[in-house]
Amino acid sequence: MKKLKIKILKKTNYTFLLLVSCFFSSIYEITAQNQLYPATFNLNSLNGSNGFEVAGLPTDIQFGAETQFIGDINNDGLEDLAIGSGNATVNGFQLSGSAYIIFGSSNPYPNPFDLTTLDGTNGFVVSGIAYDERRGSTIAGVGDINGDGIDDVIIGSSNTNADEIVIYGTTSFPALFTINSINGTNGFLIDTPGSNQVAGLGDVNGDGMNDFIINTPHFSGQAWILFGRSSNFPASIDASWLDGTKGFKTSSFPGDRSSYKIGAAGDINHDGFKDILIGNWDSSDPAISFCLFGKGTPFPALVDLTALDGTDGFSIDNNGGNFLTFVGTLGDINHDGIDDFFSETNAIFGRTTPFPFHFSQSSLNGVEGFTLPGSLTSAGIGDINLDGIDDFISVYGNNGKAYIVFGSTNGFPNPINESTLNGINGFIINGLNPSNIGRPVSGNGDLNGDGIADFVVGSPYTPTTEIGKSYVIFGGDHYIKPLNSGYPQTENGTPTSINLVVNGPEAGTIHYAVFPWYHSSPSVNYNTILTGTGAVTSGNFAMNIQNTNVTHSISPLSENTPFDIYLFLEDAAGNRTQIYGLNDVLDTEDHLLSETAIYPNPTSAILNVDLTTDAIYELITVNGQVIQKGAFVNGKNIIDLTNVTKGMYFLTIATDLGGTSKKIIKN
């Protein structure tokens, strides 16, 4: 017989199996130009190594409304996290409230994290003991305020009669704290006339100690600033403590509930002292908030915010559209070496030139600031994408969106359009369930000890149960770009091998598995490729050159046999591309059979087979059943498929020199 040659136009069919699964190494190097986040972040991709979910217990109403990184309160070198549910029912007491402290760990976290496992070694619980105590409705990591070298934490309350609990950091905690646990040695109580928010400020008065702020909006409309000290506080303090030496108050100002929101600004005027932000509850337009500068000279016992003249602080216009004027620091998001901050939806850049006594919204021109995309609140989250610039999160947008925006030296659009967040300049988290009773976002804490800032976002109001969730997302690499268009490809090598060709914008490891042609593709997943379960052969090779063809020879393979090849790319951080499928690949098809035509395919009736030599054939179902067989002659041949059931079949052709198999589709 003559050498058989078949003309078959080989088309590579790509099968995308969107299975999101990845692992994270705790410490790794990342090339700065790589894209580290997708444009839309899938919370289902969290696996304990790259972040984790924390769900409230069945009685934790609006769990996650208050989420805060609180510093390293157990002195193990890792940042810790606190999540509050001020409306939780505890031991039958409605609105008693709870706060859950989760210690940082360099080991992967369980996902989801089970709050019932907190036992004092991995974290602890601070619970209310009475109806309407609302413990955990506000939380703050305040740094080291008693001079013992360990960060401290406040677990506050929004009840008008409940004291604030200050817990000193230490190396050992019980599994449960209540207000009755505080004895002056392990912490102290602050008697306020009803607070709504607490926050750490850093060093406001230049004495080298961390200070903090408590708002008291319900009756006085004032805020309390308490200075840190080099020894423990008394077991209980009240308003009389604020004498200008140990702390001071700020005045009320126009608004429905002035001082309803408070926060740290950072050092926005770059004078070496941390500054203070005072927000509002006011639906008027404009609603007013204030920034009070820190200083090294004494403060009076009461600072009149309405008298600020630009040298000691200034007032800020807000649009009042949300009626709550949240305030806080963003970090240095424009990389000019000066802290920036937000007030409601205003992002305002720090500067060394004087601020006006009143900052109007017309000043948000992209140069002095810009409008934030979220309508409730924002937070600085540190440098999560490793470009050396602080980033921030802003919540919420339509349908519960969270917007993560990367810091930039090139300015920000005003306002930021969510459709422009593409994974390179920021990304979006969809599907969160908002609430406005707390601060559901926080960041700039390294919970897993990898040297990269992490952040947390709350989804506090599940419509059916009112039990919320929080999502901790570790900073770093969460994304791998797909292979370049047209890849992977195959090239014939020898009669028992085939060359696999890949090309993509990111380096990593290609994992592959070769299956018989009758393999059912939906069963292929990452694990079957990695283990080679059911495969003829499997393996991996380095794709260590970006945007350049990398060729790998797969052998040994059976001659004249069709295969399905499945593969994916994994980067150094454990992110994986989708699974690519190369179906019905013939390793020697072009080597032996390059001058035969089989057409039309798909066909509804007649299949033409043009050969240059004699052959025998079989038509086989996907289950391996032979339904037709016969002989072909040199020249034109016809197979009548009129009475064959619609579906996929395989036509095998054999000669003295070898054979091949072709997938046939009957319509």
XYZ file of C-alpha atoms in Angstrom:
667
model
C 0.000 0.000 0.000
C 0.983 3.598 -0.501
C 1.758 5.850 2.448
C -1.536 7.143 3.785
C -1.872 10.910 4.075
C -4.972 12.681 5.324
C -5.764 16.410 5.069
C -7.420 17.393 8.309
C -7.597 21.025 9.378
C -6.830 20.835 13.080
C -8.681 23.322 15.218
C -7.904 23.660 18.887
C -11.050 23.685 21.000
C -10.709 25.513 24.307
C -12.727 24.294 27.231
C -12.870 26.680 30.223
C -13.704 25.126 33.541
C -14.120 28.033 35.951
C -13.070 26.369 39.148
C -11.630 28.874 41.620
C -9.174 27.265 43.992
C -5.788 28.439 45.141
C -3.272 28.318 47.934
C -0.982 30.995 49.323
C 2.561 30.684 50.528
C 2.984 32.898 53.577
C 6.005 34.812 52.282
C 6.908 35.286 48.656
C 8.347 37.748 46.190
C 6.031 39.463 43.751
C 7.033 41.241 40.578
C 5.618 44.737 40.910
C 4.312 44.928 37.355
C 2.100 41.860 37.789
C -1.592 42.428 38.349
C -2.311 41.200 41.868
C -6.103 41.466 42.010
C -8.956 40.755 39.600
C -11.261 43.590 38.593
C -14.020 41.897 40.592
C -12.915 39.997 43.672
C -14.723 36.732 44.351
C -15.144 36.237 48.103
C -15.652 32.519 47.457
C -11.962 32.320 46.519
C -10.920 32.819 50.165
C -9.445 29.582 51.465
C -7.789 30.318 54.814
C -4.368 30.969 53.309
C -5.298 34.079 51.322
C -8.042 35.232 53.679
C -11.104 33.844 55.389
C -14.758 34.371 56.182
C -16.093 34.924 59.697
C -19.810 34.361 60.189
C -21.707 35.565 63.206
C -23.276 33.103 65.619
C -27.058 32.598 65.421
C -27.716 35.353 67.978
C -25.182 37.862 66.581
C -27.516 40.389 65.005
C -25.676 42.580 62.477
C -22.367 40.888 63.151
C -19.571 42.671 61.306
C -21.070 46.148 61.508
C -17.966 47.022 63.550
C -14.694 45.504 62.300
C -11.331 46.818 63.444
C -7.682 45.855 63.382
C -6.561 46.458 66.966
C -2.779 46.156 66.963
C -0.829 43.382 68.668
C -2.586 43.037 72.010
C -1.092 39.623 72.910
C 2.473 40.702 72.093
C 3.239 37.835 69.708
C 4.418 40.079 66.870
C 1.229 39.736 64.823
C -1.667 42.163 64.424
C -5.015 41.109 65.900
C -8.587 41.673 64.750
C -11.844 42.470 66.543
C -15.358 42.090 65.138
C -18.378 43.377 66.993
C -22.066 42.589 67.204
C -23.478 45.244 69.472
C -27.030 43.952 68.905
C -26.270 40.341 69.832
C -28.398 38.385 72.273
C -26.238 36.928 75.044
C -27.573 34.419 77.586
C -31.092 35.503 76.723
C -30.399 39.228 77.095
C -31.358 40.996 73.890
C -29.013 43.699 72.609
C -26.456 42.646 75.194
C -23.711 42.629 72.579
C -20.466 40.775 71.961
C -17.038 41.433 70.499
C -14.812 38.694 69.156
C -11.038 39.108 69.192
C -9.129 36.890 66.738
C -5.373 36.741 67.224
C -3.032 37.005 64.285
C -1.401 33.786 63.098
C 1.229 32.807 60.547
C -0.601 29.498 60.029
C -3.541 29.261 57.617
C -6.908 30.072 59.174
C -9.879 27.729 58.968
C -12.381 28.972 56.423
C -14.932 29.813 57.589
C -13.585 30.725 61.011
C -15.664 29.242 63.845
C -16.122 31.806 66.621
C -17.006 29.064 69.121
C -13.366 27.901 68.987
C -12.017 31.081 70.633
C -10.439 29.780 73.823
C -7.942 32.414 74.985
C -5.062 31.006 72.939
C -6.380 32.000 69.506
C -8.543 34.883 70.688
C -11.320 35.611 73.152
C -14.824 37.006 73.541
C -15.970 40.168 75.323
C -19.680 39.833 76.120
C -22.373 41.971 77.587
C -24.116 40.752 80.727
C -27.319 42.789 80.680
C -30.165 43.789 78.409
C -29.284 46.643 76.038
C -25.621 46.825 77.112
C -24.664 46.816 73.407
C -21.119 45.703 74.110
C -18.981 45.641 70.970
C -21.010 48.239 69.079
C -17.764 50.207 68.856
C -14.190 48.909 69.095
C -10.785 50.529 68.819
C -7.189 49.449 68.901
C -5.618 52.414 70.659
C -1.972 51.365 70.753
C -0.036 51.265 74.014
C -1.737 53.796 76.280
C -0.269 52.672 79.645
C 3.416 52.492 78.740
C 3.967 48.752 79.170
C 5.010 48.205 75.551
C 1.908 46.213 74.515
C -1.033 47.488 72.484
C -4.369 47.963 74.255
C -7.975 47.756 73.074
C -11.298 49.433 73.909
C -14.547 47.473 73.669
C -17.171 50.174 73.805
C -20.922 50.478 74.004
C -23.539 52.719 72.433
C -25.750 52.491 75.507
C -26.082 55.706 77.509
C -25.465 53.940 80.833
C -22.806 51.332 80.013
C -19.128 52.111 80.642
C -16.422 51.724 78.038
C -14.137 48.754 78.722
C -10.410 49.311 78.221
C -8.399 46.058 78.187
C -4.651 46.228 78.586
C -2.596 44.095 76.269
C -0.859 41.095 77.790
C 0.616 37.753 76.803
C -2.275 35.701 78.203
C -6.035 36.187 78.021
C -9.025 34.249 79.353
C -11.552 32.904 76.877
C -14.223 35.359 78.111
C -14.186 38.951 79.333
C -17.124 40.901 80.757
C -17.326 44.296 82.412
C -17.026 42.500 85.754
C -13.617 41.134 84.735
C -11.986 44.581 84.811
C -10.030 45.238 88.020
C -7.658 48.143 87.307
C -4.735 45.814 86.702
C -5.979 44.233 83.484
C -7.771 47.367 82.313
C -10.122 50.117 83.410
C -13.609 51.534 82.852
C -14.641 54.905 81.453
C -17.960 56.304 82.638
C -19.460 58.309 79.779
C -22.918 59.825 79.336
C -23.504 57.613 76.310
C -20.967 57.101 73.540
C -21.240 55.862 69.992
C -17.671 55.498 68.783
C -14.108 55.166 70.054
C -10.866 55.496 68.090
C -7.125 55.491 68.574
C -5.409 58.739 67.604
C -1.681 58.213 67.980
C 0.317 60.902 69.785
C -1.721 64.122 69.681
C 0.162 66.124 72.331
C 3.734 65.131 71.580
C 4.526 63.337 74.835
C 5.484 60.077 73.101
C 2.352 58.243 74.267
C -0.664 57.143 72.260
C -3.920 59.000 72.848
C -7.531 58.115 72.046
C -10.968 59.656 71.568
C -14.510 58.832 72.678
C -17.581 60.627 71.397
C -20.480 61.488 73.672
C -23.108 62.706 71.220
C -26.345 61.778 72.943
C -26.590 64.646 75.412
C -23.551 66.926 75.284
C -22.581 66.606 71.619
C -18.965 66.611 72.769
C -15.969 64.356 72.187
C -13.438 63.306 74.834
C -9.712 63.079 74.071
C -7.729 61.100 76.644
C -3.940 61.229 76.757
C -1.920 58.077 77.184
C 0.395 57.737 80.170
C 3.384 55.742 81.378
C 1.429 53.813 84.023
C -1.981 52.227 84.464
C -5.088 54.392 84.653
C -7.296 54.322 87.729
C -9.773 51.442 87.747
C -12.521 53.851 86.696
C -12.518 57.385 85.337
C -15.188 59.855 84.272
C -15.547 63.362 82.839
C -13.598 64.905 85.694
C -10.450 63.270 84.321
C -10.479 65.694 81.383
C -8.790 68.744 82.882
C -6.582 69.765 79.941
C -3.591 67.952 81.426
C -4.792 64.353 81.254
C -7.166 65.020 78.396
C -9.782 67.473 77.147
C -13.190 67.828 75.547
C -14.279 69.332 72.257
C -17.396 71.448 72.054
C -20.700 70.687 70.423
C -21.519 72.344 67.105
C -24.490 72.628 64.731
C -25.993 69.256 63.781
C -28.693 66.849 64.873
C -26.141 64.964 66.972
C -22.772 66.646 66.804
C -19.656 64.531 67.394
C -21.650 61.412 66.468
C -18.658 60.104 64.500
C -14.996 60.581 65.375
C -11.663 59.341 64.059
C -7.944 59.696 63.619
C -6.656 61.895 60.807
C -2.973 61.022 60.933
C -0.596 63.958 60.660
C -2.301 65.860 57.843
C -0.382 69.138 58.245
C 2.966 67.404 58.600
C 3.951 69.124 61.852
C 4.856 65.947 63.761
C 1.636 65.750 65.790
C -1.320 63.492 65.072
C -4.590 65.278 64.292
C -8.212 64.662 65.307
C -11.437 64.374 63.279
C -14.929 65.084 64.631
C -17.913 63.998 62.531
C -21.631 64.570 62.752
C -25.165 63.241 62.433
C -26.828 65.819 60.254
C -28.857 65.508 57.051
C -28.585 69.189 56.139
C -26.498 70.329 53.193
C -23.819 71.133 54.034
C -23.308 69.020 57.145
C -20.250 70.179 59.077
C -17.318 68.181 60.440
C -14.070 69.381 62.018
C -10.360 68.685 62.032
C -8.427 69.685 65.160
C -4.640 69.811 64.885
C -2.428 68.142 67.458
C 0.211 70.273 69.148
C 2.963 70.241 71.742
C 1.506 73.027 73.880
C -1.306 72.437 76.412
C -4.920 72.130 75.319
C -7.669 73.876 77.284
C -10.119 71.618 79.108
C -12.711 72.485 76.417
C -11.786 73.265 72.812
C -14.361 75.328 70.910
C -14.474 73.742 67.477
C -16.490 76.575 66.005
C -13.592 78.962 66.706
C -10.981 77.063 64.664
C -9.283 79.484 62.279
C -7.082 77.320 60.024
C -3.990 77.537 62.253
C -5.348 75.184 64.903
C -7.827 73.280 62.731
C -10.684 73.839 60.321
C -14.250 72.918 59.459
C -15.324 70.810 56.466
C -18.415 70.857 54.294
C -20.154 67.529 53.644
C -23.173 66.935 51.456
C -25.268 65.377 54.232
C -26.729 62.834 51.839
C -26.111 59.920 54.162
C -26.896 61.936 57.336
C -23.901 60.243 59.029
C -20.557 61.977 58.604
C -17.978 59.239 59.157
C -14.386 60.473 59.409
C -10.967 58.841 59.479
C -7.520 58.443 57.997
C -6.741 57.070 54.536
C -2.960 56.891 54.927
C -0.706 58.530 52.350
C -2.654 57.605 49.218
C -0.946 60.088 46.861
C 2.568 59.229 48.080
C 3.629 62.769 48.917
C 4.817 61.843 52.410
C 1.811 63.374 54.189
C -1.244 61.609 55.621
C -4.589 62.025 53.870
C -8.071 61.645 55.364
C -11.770 61.455 54.596
C -14.913 63.147 55.836
C -18.122 61.505 54.614
C -17.532 61.175 50.835
C -14.709 63.739 50.755
C -11.145 62.508 50.353
C -8.825 65.361 51.372
C -5.077 65.409 50.819
C -2.706 66.392 53.603
C -0.356 69.301 52.925
C 2.334 71.524 54.355
C 0.681 74.746 53.211
C -1.994 76.210 55.521
C -5.527 74.851 55.379
C -8.350 77.382 55.124
C -10.490 77.804 58.227
C -13.313 76.203 56.224
C -12.832 73.523 53.560
C -15.669 73.685 51.045
C -16.732 70.908 48.718
C -15.802 73.082 45.777
C -12.196 72.473 46.830
C -12.557 68.837 45.775
C -11.031 69.504 42.386
C -8.742 66.496 42.093
C -5.792 68.572 43.322
C -6.786 69.113 46.951
C -9.040 66.073 47.116
C -11.747 64.098 45.341
C -15.122 62.448 45.877
C -15.069 58.875 47.187
C -17.104 56.145 45.462
C -18.717 54.705 48.608
C -21.606 56.479 50.282
C -21.147 55.338 53.916
C -17.541 55.248 55.121
C -13.970 54.524 54.085
C -10.697 53.329 55.608
C -7.017 53.320 54.842
C -5.830 49.749 54.335
C -2.085 50.133 53.828
C -0.201 48.951 50.761
C -1.982 45.757 49.730
C -0.685 45.641 46.128
C 3.001 46.128 46.980
C 3.616 49.230 44.906
C 4.851 51.238 47.902
C 1.745 53.453 48.128
C -1.107 53.244 50.645
C -4.473 52.046 49.357
C -8.016 52.543 50.679
C -11.469 50.955 50.755
C -14.782 52.812 50.389
C -18.250 51.363 51.092
C -20.993 50.922 50.030
C -22.099 51.308 46.432
C -25.205 50.081 44.624
C -26.072 46.455 45.412
C -23.647 46.307 48.314
C -20.410 47.082 46.517
C -17.095 47.748 48.227
C -14.512 49.730 46.273
C -10.807 49.132 46.826
C -8.742 51.883 45.221
C -4.976 51.678 44.905
C -2.897 54.673 45.863
C -1.368 56.663 43.039
C 1.189 59.370 42.367
C -0.746 60.386 39.256
C -3.817 61.770 40.977
C -7.367 60.450 41.196
C -10.397 61.115 39.004
C -13.094 63.196 40.624
C -15.356 61.426 41.209
C -14.022 57.876 40.884
C -16.068 55.903 38.368
C -16.463 52.279 39.470
C -16.405 51.067 35.864
C -12.767 52.165 35.588
C -11.548 49.877 38.405
C -9.854 47.155 36.403
C -7.671 45.212 38.834
C -4.669 47.402 38.080
C -5.895 50.628 39.707
C -8.311 48.940 42.126
C -11.143 46.433 42.236
C -14.697 45.843 43.386
C -16.250 43.401 45.836
C -19.894 42.691 45.047
C -22.834 41.346 46.990
C -22.286 42.730 50.486
C -25.259 43.474 52.734
C -24.854 46.977 54.195
C -25.697 48.441 57.559
C -24.931 51.932 58.869
C -24.609 51.270 62.609
C -20.821 50.849 62.760
C -17.555 50.896 60.849
C -17.578 47.733 58.710
C -14.140 48.257 57.113
C -10.620 48.386 58.484
C -7.113 47.705 57.296
C -3.381 48.270 57.485
C -2.918 45.355 59.872
C -0.726 42.345 59.108
C -2.804 39.495 60.536
C -0.904 36.597 58.925
C 2.618 37.873 59.437
C 3.716 37.934 55.797
C 4.804 41.558 55.924
C 1.911 42.755 53.745
C -1.047 44.810 54.942
C -4.412 43.040 55.168
C -7.953 44.388 55.313
C -11.436 43.375 56.431
C -14.870 44.224 55.080
C -18.183 43.516 56.763
C -21.490 42.356 55.336
C -23.538 42.901 58.474
C -27.167 42.560 57.472
C -28.250 39.303 55.869
C -31.876 40.046 54.910
C -33.425 36.772 56.077
C -31.560 36.306 59.369
C -29.954 39.679 60.131
C -26.814 37.652 61.011
C -23.847 39.189 59.257
C -20.416 38.125 58.063
C -16.989 39.654 57.788
C -14.352 38.840 55.207
C -10.649 39.093 55.975
C -8.560 39.513 52.808
C -4.812 39.163 53.052
C -2.781 41.644 51.056
C -0.595 40.383 48.229
C -1.147 38.401 45.072
C -4.720 37.203 44.467
C -4.717 37.013 40.694
C -2.972 35.443 37.756
C -3.457 36.667 34.218
C -4.695 34.122 31.666
C -2.496 32.730 28.929
C -2.223 34.888 25.850
C -4.924 34.508 23.206
C -4.441 31.462 20.998
C -2.631 29.442 23.645
C -2.079 26.677 24.564
C -1.146 25.021 21.267
C 0.217 21.631 20.249
C 2.875 20.736 17.720
C 3.743 17.231 16.563
C 7.111 15.992 17.657
C 7.815 12.316 16.977
C 5.440 9.354 16.459
C 5.353 8.892 20.280
C 5.503 12.482 21.538
C 3.796 15.811 21.108
C 5.005 19.332 21.848
C 2.861 21.535 24.089
C 3.333 25.281 23.480
C 2.305 27.937 26.033
C 2.689 31.709 26.139
C 1.464 34.192 28.734
C 2.096 37.495 30.518
C 2.982 35.893 33.878
C 5.592 33.331 34.797
C 4.768 30.217 36.769
C 4.368 26.464 36.523
C 2.255 24.667 33.916
C 0.509 21.584 35.302
C -0.880 19.209 32.659
C -2.527 15.833 32.273
C -3.126 13.817 29.085
C -6.305 11.733 28.953
C -7.673 9.224 26.439
C -10.004 10.785 23.877
C -13.055 9.172 25.497
C -12.381 10.937 28.825
C -15.332 12.932 30.146
C -14.081 16.534 30.338
C -16.495 17.787 33.055
C -14.739 15.482 35.540
C -11.401 17.229 35.036
C -10.464 19.567 37.893
C -7.291 20.907 39.437
C -6.817 17.848 41.616
C -7.173 15.329 38.777
C -4.569 17.249 36.783
C -2.173 17.470 39.745
C -2.553 13.804 40.667
C -2.907 12.473 37.131
C -5.959 10.434 38.121
C -7.202 8.590 35.033
C -4.529 10.193 32.834
C -2.187 8.538 30.362
C 0.552 10.812 31.649
C 0.805 14.014 33.662
C 3.443 16.423 34.855
C 4.555 20.017 35.051
C 7.140 22.356 33.642
C 8.273 25.936 34.197
C 6.864 28.744 32.099
C 9.556 31.112 33.305
C 9.633 33.542 30.383
C 6.838 36.063 29.957
C 5.125 36.639 26.582
C 7.427 34.146 24.835
C 6.633 30.673 23.500
C 7.669 27.938 25.899
C 7.626 24.408 24.427
C 7.492 21.177 26.402
C 7.624 17.670 24.905
C 5.135 15.157 26.325
C 6.168 11.522 25.912
C 5.845 8.587 25.599
C 2.435 8.484 23.937
C 0.800 5.713 21.935
C 1.116 6.075 18.187
C -1.860 7.182 16.119
C -4.057 7.746 19.167
C -6.163 10.810 19.957
C -5.864 12.482 23.343
C -7.415 15.263 25.414
C -4.911 17.513 27.187
C -5.901 19.674 30.166
C -3.628 22.209 31.818
C -3.454 25.319 33.976
C -0.831 27.868 35.011
C -0.007 28.396 38.700
C 2.040 31.354 39.922
C 4.396 31.588 42.899
C 1.567 32.734 45.185
C -0.607 29.724 44.311
C -3.081 31.533 42.065
C -4.339 29.410 39.180
C -5.704 30.224 35.776
C -8.823 28.567 34.458
C -8.319 25.039 33.154
C -7.599 24.934 29.421
C -8.646 21.926 27.337
C -7.091 20.755 24.062
C -9.515 18.168 22.706
C -8.977 15.341 20.242
C -5.257 15.950 19.835
C -3.567 13.390 17.509
C 0.122 12.992 18.165
C 1.022 11.643 14.695
C -1.831 12.947 12.625
C 0.279 15.262 10.508
C 3.261 12.896 10.535
C 1.446 10.036 8.732
C -1.855 11.423 7.534
C -1.624 14.781 5.847
C -3.331 14.300 2.482
C -6.830 12.994 3.238
C -10.003 15.103 3.439
C -13.003 14.285 5.665
C -16.010 16.546 5.075
C -18.489 18.017 5.893
C -17.987 17.809 9.638
C -20.456 18.285 11.323
C -22.781 16.510 8.868
C -26.485 15.727 8.787
C -26.258 12.750 6.368
C -23.301 12.061 4.069
C -19.655 12.080 5.174
C -17.081 12.231 2.373
C -13.663 10.638 2.881
C -11.050 11.273 0.167
C -7.987 8.992 0.416
C -4.768 8.415 -1.485
C -4.591 4.686 -0.619
C -6.759 1.772 0.505
C -7.808 1.544 4.162
C -10.314 0.035 6.585
C -12.493 2.045 8.925
C -14.746 1.804 11.986
C -17.345 4.306 13.259
C -17.394 4.136 17.057
C -19.657 5.723 19.701
C -18.258 7.630 22.646
C -18.930 4.478 24.706
C -16.655 2.412 22.440
C -19.386 0.576 20.480
C -18.643 -0.070 16.780
C -21.774 0.842 14.765
C -20.286 0.769 11.239
C -17.177 -0.695 9.666
C -15.898 -1.342 6.186
C -13.221 -0.643 3.617
C -12.100 2.507 1.841
C -10.525 2.619 -1.605
C -7.939 4.935 -3.026
C -10.036 7.937 -4.055
C -13.445 9.212 -3.021
C -15.495 7.331 -0.390
C -18.891 7.975 1.218
C -20.301 7.011 4.634
C -24.070 7.348 4.931
C -25.010 8.639 8.408
C -28.664 9.338 7.599
C -29.988 6.780 10.061
C -27.323 7.381 12.725
C -28.501 9.088 15.911
C -27.367 12.659 16.415
C -24.266 12.989 18.535
C -20.488 12.621 18.600
C -18.642 9.643 17.068
C -15.099 8.667 16.222
C -13.999 7.542 12.772
C -10.893 5.354 12.930
C -8.907 4.754 9.731
C -6.176 2.107 9.511
C -3.554 1.253 6.872
C -0.430 -0.867 6.753
C 1.554 2.162 7.886
C -0.646 3.232 10.766
C -3.934 4.932 11.460
C -5.764 7.822 12.944
C -9.033 8.761 14.600
C -11.227 11.761 13.878
C -14.094 13.159 15.932
C -17.301 13.283 13.825
C -20.405 15.273 14.753
C -23.803 14.104 13.422
C -26.398 16.901 13.444
